[in-house]
Short mmCIF file of C-alpha atoms and ligand atoms in Angstrom, two decimals:
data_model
loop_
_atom_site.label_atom_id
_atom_site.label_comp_id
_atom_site.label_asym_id
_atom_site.label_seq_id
_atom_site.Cartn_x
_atom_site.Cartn_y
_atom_site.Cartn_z
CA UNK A 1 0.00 0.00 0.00
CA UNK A 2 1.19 3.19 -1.17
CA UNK A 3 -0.44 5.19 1.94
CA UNK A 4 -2.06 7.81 -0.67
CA UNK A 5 -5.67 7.27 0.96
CA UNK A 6 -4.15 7.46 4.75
CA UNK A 7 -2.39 10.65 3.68
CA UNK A 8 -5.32 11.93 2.16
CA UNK A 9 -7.80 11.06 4.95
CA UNK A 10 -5.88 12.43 7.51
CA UNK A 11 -5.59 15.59 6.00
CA UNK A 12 -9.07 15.70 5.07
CA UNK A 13 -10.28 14.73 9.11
CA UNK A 14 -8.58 18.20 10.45
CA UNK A 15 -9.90 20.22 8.50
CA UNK A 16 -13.15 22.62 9.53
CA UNK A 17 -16.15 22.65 7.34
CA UNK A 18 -16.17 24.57 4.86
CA UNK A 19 -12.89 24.12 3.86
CA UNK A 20 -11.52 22.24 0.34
CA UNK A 21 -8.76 20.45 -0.15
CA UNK A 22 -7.67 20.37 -3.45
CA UNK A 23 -5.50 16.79 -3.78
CA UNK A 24 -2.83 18.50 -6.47
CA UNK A 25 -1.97 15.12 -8.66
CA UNK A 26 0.05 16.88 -11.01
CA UNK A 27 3.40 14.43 -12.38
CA UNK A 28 1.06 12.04 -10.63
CA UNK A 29 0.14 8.74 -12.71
CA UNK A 30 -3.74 7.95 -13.13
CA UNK A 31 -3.49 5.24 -10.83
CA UNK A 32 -2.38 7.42 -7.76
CA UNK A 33 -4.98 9.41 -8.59
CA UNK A 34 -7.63 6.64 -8.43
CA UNK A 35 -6.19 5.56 -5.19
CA UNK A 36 -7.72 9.02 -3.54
CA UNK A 37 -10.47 9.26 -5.72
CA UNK A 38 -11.43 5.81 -3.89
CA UNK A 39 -11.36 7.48 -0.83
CA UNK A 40 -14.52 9.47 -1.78
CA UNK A 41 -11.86 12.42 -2.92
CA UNK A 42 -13.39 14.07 -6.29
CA UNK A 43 -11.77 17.62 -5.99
CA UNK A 44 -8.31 17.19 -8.19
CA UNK A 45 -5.98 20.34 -9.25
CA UNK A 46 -3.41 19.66 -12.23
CA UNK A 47 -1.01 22.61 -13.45
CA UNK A 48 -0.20 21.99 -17.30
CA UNK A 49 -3.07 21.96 -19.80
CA UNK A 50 -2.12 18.57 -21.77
CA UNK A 51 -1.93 16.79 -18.44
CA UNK A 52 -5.21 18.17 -17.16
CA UNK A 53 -7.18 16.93 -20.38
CA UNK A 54 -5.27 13.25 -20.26
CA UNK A 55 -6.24 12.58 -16.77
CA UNK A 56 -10.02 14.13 -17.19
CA UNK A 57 -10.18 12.00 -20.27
CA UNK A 58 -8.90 8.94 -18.66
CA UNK A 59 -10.40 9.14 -15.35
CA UNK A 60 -13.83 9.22 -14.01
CA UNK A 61 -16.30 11.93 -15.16
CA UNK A 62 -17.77 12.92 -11.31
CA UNK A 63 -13.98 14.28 -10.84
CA UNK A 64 -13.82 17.97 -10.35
CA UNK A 65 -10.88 19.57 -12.40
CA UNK A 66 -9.12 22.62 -10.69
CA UNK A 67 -6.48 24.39 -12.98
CA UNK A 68 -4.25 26.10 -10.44
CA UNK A 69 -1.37 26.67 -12.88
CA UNK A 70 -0.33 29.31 -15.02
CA UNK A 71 -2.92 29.30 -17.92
CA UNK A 72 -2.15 30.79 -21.30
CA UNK A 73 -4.83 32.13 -23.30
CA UNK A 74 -4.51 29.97 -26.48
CA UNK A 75 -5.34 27.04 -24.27
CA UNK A 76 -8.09 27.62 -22.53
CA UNK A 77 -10.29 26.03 -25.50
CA UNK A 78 -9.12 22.48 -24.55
CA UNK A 79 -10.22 22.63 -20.58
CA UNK A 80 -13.55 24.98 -21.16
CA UNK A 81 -15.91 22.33 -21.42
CA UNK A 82 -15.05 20.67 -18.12
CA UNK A 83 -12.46 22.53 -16.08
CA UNK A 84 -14.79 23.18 -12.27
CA UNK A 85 -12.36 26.10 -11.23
CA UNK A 86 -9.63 27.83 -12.54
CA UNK A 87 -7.27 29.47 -9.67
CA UNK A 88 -4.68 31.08 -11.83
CA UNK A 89 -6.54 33.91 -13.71
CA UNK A 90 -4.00 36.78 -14.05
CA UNK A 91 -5.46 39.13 -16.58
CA UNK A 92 -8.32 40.63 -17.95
CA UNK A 93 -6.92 39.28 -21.17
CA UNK A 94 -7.02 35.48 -20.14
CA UNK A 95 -10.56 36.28 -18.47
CA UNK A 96 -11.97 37.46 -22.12
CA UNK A 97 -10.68 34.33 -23.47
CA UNK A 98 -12.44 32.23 -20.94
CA UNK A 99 -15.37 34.09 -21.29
CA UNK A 100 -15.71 33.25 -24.69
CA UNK A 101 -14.74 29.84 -24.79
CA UNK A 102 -17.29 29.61 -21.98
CA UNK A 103 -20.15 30.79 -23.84
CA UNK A 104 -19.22 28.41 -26.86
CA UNK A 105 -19.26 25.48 -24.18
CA UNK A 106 -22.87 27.47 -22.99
CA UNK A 107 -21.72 27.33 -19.43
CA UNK A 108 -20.04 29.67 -16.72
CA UNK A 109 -16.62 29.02 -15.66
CA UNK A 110 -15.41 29.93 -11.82
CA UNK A 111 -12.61 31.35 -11.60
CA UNK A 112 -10.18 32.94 -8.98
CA UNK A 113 -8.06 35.74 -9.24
CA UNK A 114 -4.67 35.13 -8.57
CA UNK A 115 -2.65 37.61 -6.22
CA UNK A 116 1.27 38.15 -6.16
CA UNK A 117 2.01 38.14 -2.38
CA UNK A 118 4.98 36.50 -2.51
CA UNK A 119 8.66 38.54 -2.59
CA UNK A 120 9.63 36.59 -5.58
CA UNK A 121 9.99 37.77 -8.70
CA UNK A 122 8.91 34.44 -10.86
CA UNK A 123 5.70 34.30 -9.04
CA UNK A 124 2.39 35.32 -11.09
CA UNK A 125 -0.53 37.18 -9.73
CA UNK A 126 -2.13 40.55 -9.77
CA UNK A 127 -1.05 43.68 -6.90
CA UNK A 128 -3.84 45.34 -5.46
CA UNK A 129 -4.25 47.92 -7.55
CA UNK A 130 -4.39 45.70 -10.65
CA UNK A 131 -7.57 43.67 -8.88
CA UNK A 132 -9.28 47.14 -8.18
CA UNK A 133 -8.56 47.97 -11.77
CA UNK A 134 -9.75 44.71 -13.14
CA UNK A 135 -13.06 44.45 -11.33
CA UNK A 136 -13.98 48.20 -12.07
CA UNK A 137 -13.34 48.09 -15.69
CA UNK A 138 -16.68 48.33 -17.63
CA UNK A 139 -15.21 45.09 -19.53
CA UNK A 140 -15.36 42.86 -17.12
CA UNK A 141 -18.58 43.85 -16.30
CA UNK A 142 -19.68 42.27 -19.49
CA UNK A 143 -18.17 39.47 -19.24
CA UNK A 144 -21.44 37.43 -18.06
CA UNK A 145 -19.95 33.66 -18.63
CA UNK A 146 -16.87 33.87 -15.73
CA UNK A 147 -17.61 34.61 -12.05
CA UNK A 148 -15.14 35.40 -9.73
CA UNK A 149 -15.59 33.16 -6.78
CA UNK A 150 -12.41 34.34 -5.00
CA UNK A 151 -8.77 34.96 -4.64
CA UNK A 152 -5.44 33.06 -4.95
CA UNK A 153 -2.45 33.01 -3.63
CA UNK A 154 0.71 31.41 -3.31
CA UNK A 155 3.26 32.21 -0.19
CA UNK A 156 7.26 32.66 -0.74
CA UNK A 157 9.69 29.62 -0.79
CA UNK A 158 11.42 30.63 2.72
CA UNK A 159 11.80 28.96 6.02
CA UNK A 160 10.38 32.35 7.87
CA UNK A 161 7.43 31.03 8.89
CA UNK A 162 6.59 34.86 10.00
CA UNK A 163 7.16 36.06 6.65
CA UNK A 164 4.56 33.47 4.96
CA UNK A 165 2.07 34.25 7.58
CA UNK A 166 2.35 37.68 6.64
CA UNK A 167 1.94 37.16 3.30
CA UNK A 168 -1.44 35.18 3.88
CA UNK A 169 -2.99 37.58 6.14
CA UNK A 170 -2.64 40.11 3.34
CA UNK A 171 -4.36 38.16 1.03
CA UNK A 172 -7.04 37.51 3.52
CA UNK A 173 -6.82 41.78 3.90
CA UNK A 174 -7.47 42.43 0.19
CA UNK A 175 -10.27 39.38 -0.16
CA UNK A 176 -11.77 41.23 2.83
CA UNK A 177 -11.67 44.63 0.69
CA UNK A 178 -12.18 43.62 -2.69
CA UNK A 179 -16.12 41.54 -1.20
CA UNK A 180 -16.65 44.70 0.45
CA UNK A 181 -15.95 47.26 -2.36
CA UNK A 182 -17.89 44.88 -5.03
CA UNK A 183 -21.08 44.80 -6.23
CA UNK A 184 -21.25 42.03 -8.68
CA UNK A 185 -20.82 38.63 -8.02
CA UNK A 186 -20.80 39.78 -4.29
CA UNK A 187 -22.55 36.33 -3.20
CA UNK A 188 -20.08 33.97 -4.83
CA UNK A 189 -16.79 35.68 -3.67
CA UNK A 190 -16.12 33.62 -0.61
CA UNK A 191 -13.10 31.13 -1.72
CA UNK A 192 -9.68 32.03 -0.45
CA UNK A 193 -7.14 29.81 -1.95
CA UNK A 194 -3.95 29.82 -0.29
CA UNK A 195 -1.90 26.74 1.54
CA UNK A 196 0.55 23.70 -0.04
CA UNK A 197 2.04 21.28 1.65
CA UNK A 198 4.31 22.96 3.35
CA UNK A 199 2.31 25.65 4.50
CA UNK A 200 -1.11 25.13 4.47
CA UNK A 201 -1.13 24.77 8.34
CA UNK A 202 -0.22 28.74 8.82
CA UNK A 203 -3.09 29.04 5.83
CA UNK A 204 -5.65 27.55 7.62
CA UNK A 205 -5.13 29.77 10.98
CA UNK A 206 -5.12 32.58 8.37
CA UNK A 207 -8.33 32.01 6.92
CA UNK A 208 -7.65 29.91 3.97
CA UNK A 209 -11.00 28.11 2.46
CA UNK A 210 -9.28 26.00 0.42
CA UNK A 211 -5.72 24.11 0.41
CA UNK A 212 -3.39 23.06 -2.88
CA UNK A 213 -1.79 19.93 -0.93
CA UNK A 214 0.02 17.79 -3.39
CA UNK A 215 3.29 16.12 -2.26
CA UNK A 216 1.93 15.77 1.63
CA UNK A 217 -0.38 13.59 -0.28
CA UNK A 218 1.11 11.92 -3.02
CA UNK A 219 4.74 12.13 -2.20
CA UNK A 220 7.95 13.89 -3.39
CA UNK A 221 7.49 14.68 -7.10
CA UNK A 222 10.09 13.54 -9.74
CA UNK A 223 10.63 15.81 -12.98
CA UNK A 224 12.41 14.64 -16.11
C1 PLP B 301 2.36 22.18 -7.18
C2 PLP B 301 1.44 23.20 -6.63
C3 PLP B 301 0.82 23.00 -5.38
C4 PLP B 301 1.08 21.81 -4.49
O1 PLP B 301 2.39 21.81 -4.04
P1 PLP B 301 2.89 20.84 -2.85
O2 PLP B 301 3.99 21.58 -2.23
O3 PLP B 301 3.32 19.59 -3.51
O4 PLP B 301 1.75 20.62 -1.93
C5 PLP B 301 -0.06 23.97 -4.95
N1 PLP B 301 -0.34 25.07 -5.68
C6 PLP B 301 0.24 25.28 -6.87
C7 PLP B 301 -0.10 26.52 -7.63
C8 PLP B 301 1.14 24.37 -7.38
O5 PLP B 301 1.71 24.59 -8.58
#
């Protein structure tokens, strides 16, 4: 036994309700996969387009599909018709493009903004003025097939377990702002996405609704 369902269970037991764990599979053959999803688990997150639409085409159909990696626009078209949540939505460029490939798949696609709070350069995401900017713009109002259910974030690499909590409690400060400052979509802006393995402990006292736990879960990945 490969102790993916313990791992996965345990997690799952500590956590309050109302909060999601998405089991991140990515690298992660289909049969690890099925090990959780035999648990019960359906929420899965993937981070590279081709992989996402292997696994949803080989695996069972009741999964839900969370994209949580950096999306470019030109392939949105291949996850639209099935992908439950996208966390990695950094532009009102890449929202347009969902939009429409949402309305040729005649459904709405959830979506979370993702915020840079890290220090690090390489890391994605949106400041605060950029959100404010985004949701304000008379474009996005018309963009009726996406709905912002939330925020994203992910922490720095560091050992400072001060400096990531930091980092989350000013994500949970702007989600705070941004669902009192907005009018549309009010009622569905309630996910804060924000905890990995490493961290998701400090994310949880910090407010987090829903945790990206892949190795604690699957093991140590191995790229080629
Ligand atoms: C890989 C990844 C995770 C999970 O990372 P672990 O440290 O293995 O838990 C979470 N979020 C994002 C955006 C990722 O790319």
């Amino acid at each position: 036994m490969s102790g993916i369902a313990d791992k996965l269970t345990e997690i799952k037991n500590k956590l309050e309700e109302g909060v999601t764990l998405v089991a991140v599979s990515k690298t992660k053959p289909t049969e690890d996969v099925l090990e959780a999803y035999n648990t019960g688990h359906r929420i899965f997150g993937e981070n590279k387009v081709q992989e996402l639409v292997y696994k949803y085409e080989t695996l069972p159909k009741d999964i839900e599909w969370h994209m949580i990696g950096h999306l470019q626009a030109n392939k949105v078209k291949y996850i639209a018709s099935f992908i439950s949540l996208i966390h990695s939505v950094d532009s009102l460029k890449l929202l347009r493009t969902i939009n429409k490939e949402a309305i040729k798949n005649n459904r709405i696609i959830n979506c979370l903004l993702q915020v840079k709070i890290a220090d690090e350069k390489s890391k994605f995401g949106l400041n605060f003025e950029d959100l404010v900017q985004l949701i304000e713009s008379p474009e996005f109002s018309e963009l009726q097939n996406v709905r912002i259910v939330g925020l994203m974030g992910m922490a720095t690499f560091t050992d400072s377990e001060e400096q990531v909590r930091e980092e989350f409690k000013s994500l949970k400060s702007i989600f705070s702002k941004l669902k009192e400052n907005q009018t549309r979509n009010n009622s569905y802006f309630s996910e804060i996405s924000m905890g990995m393995s490493g961290d998701y402990q400090i994310a949880l006292e910090e407010g987090s609704t829903m945790i990206r736990v892949g190795s604690n879960i699957f093991g140590e990945r191995v790229y080629q």
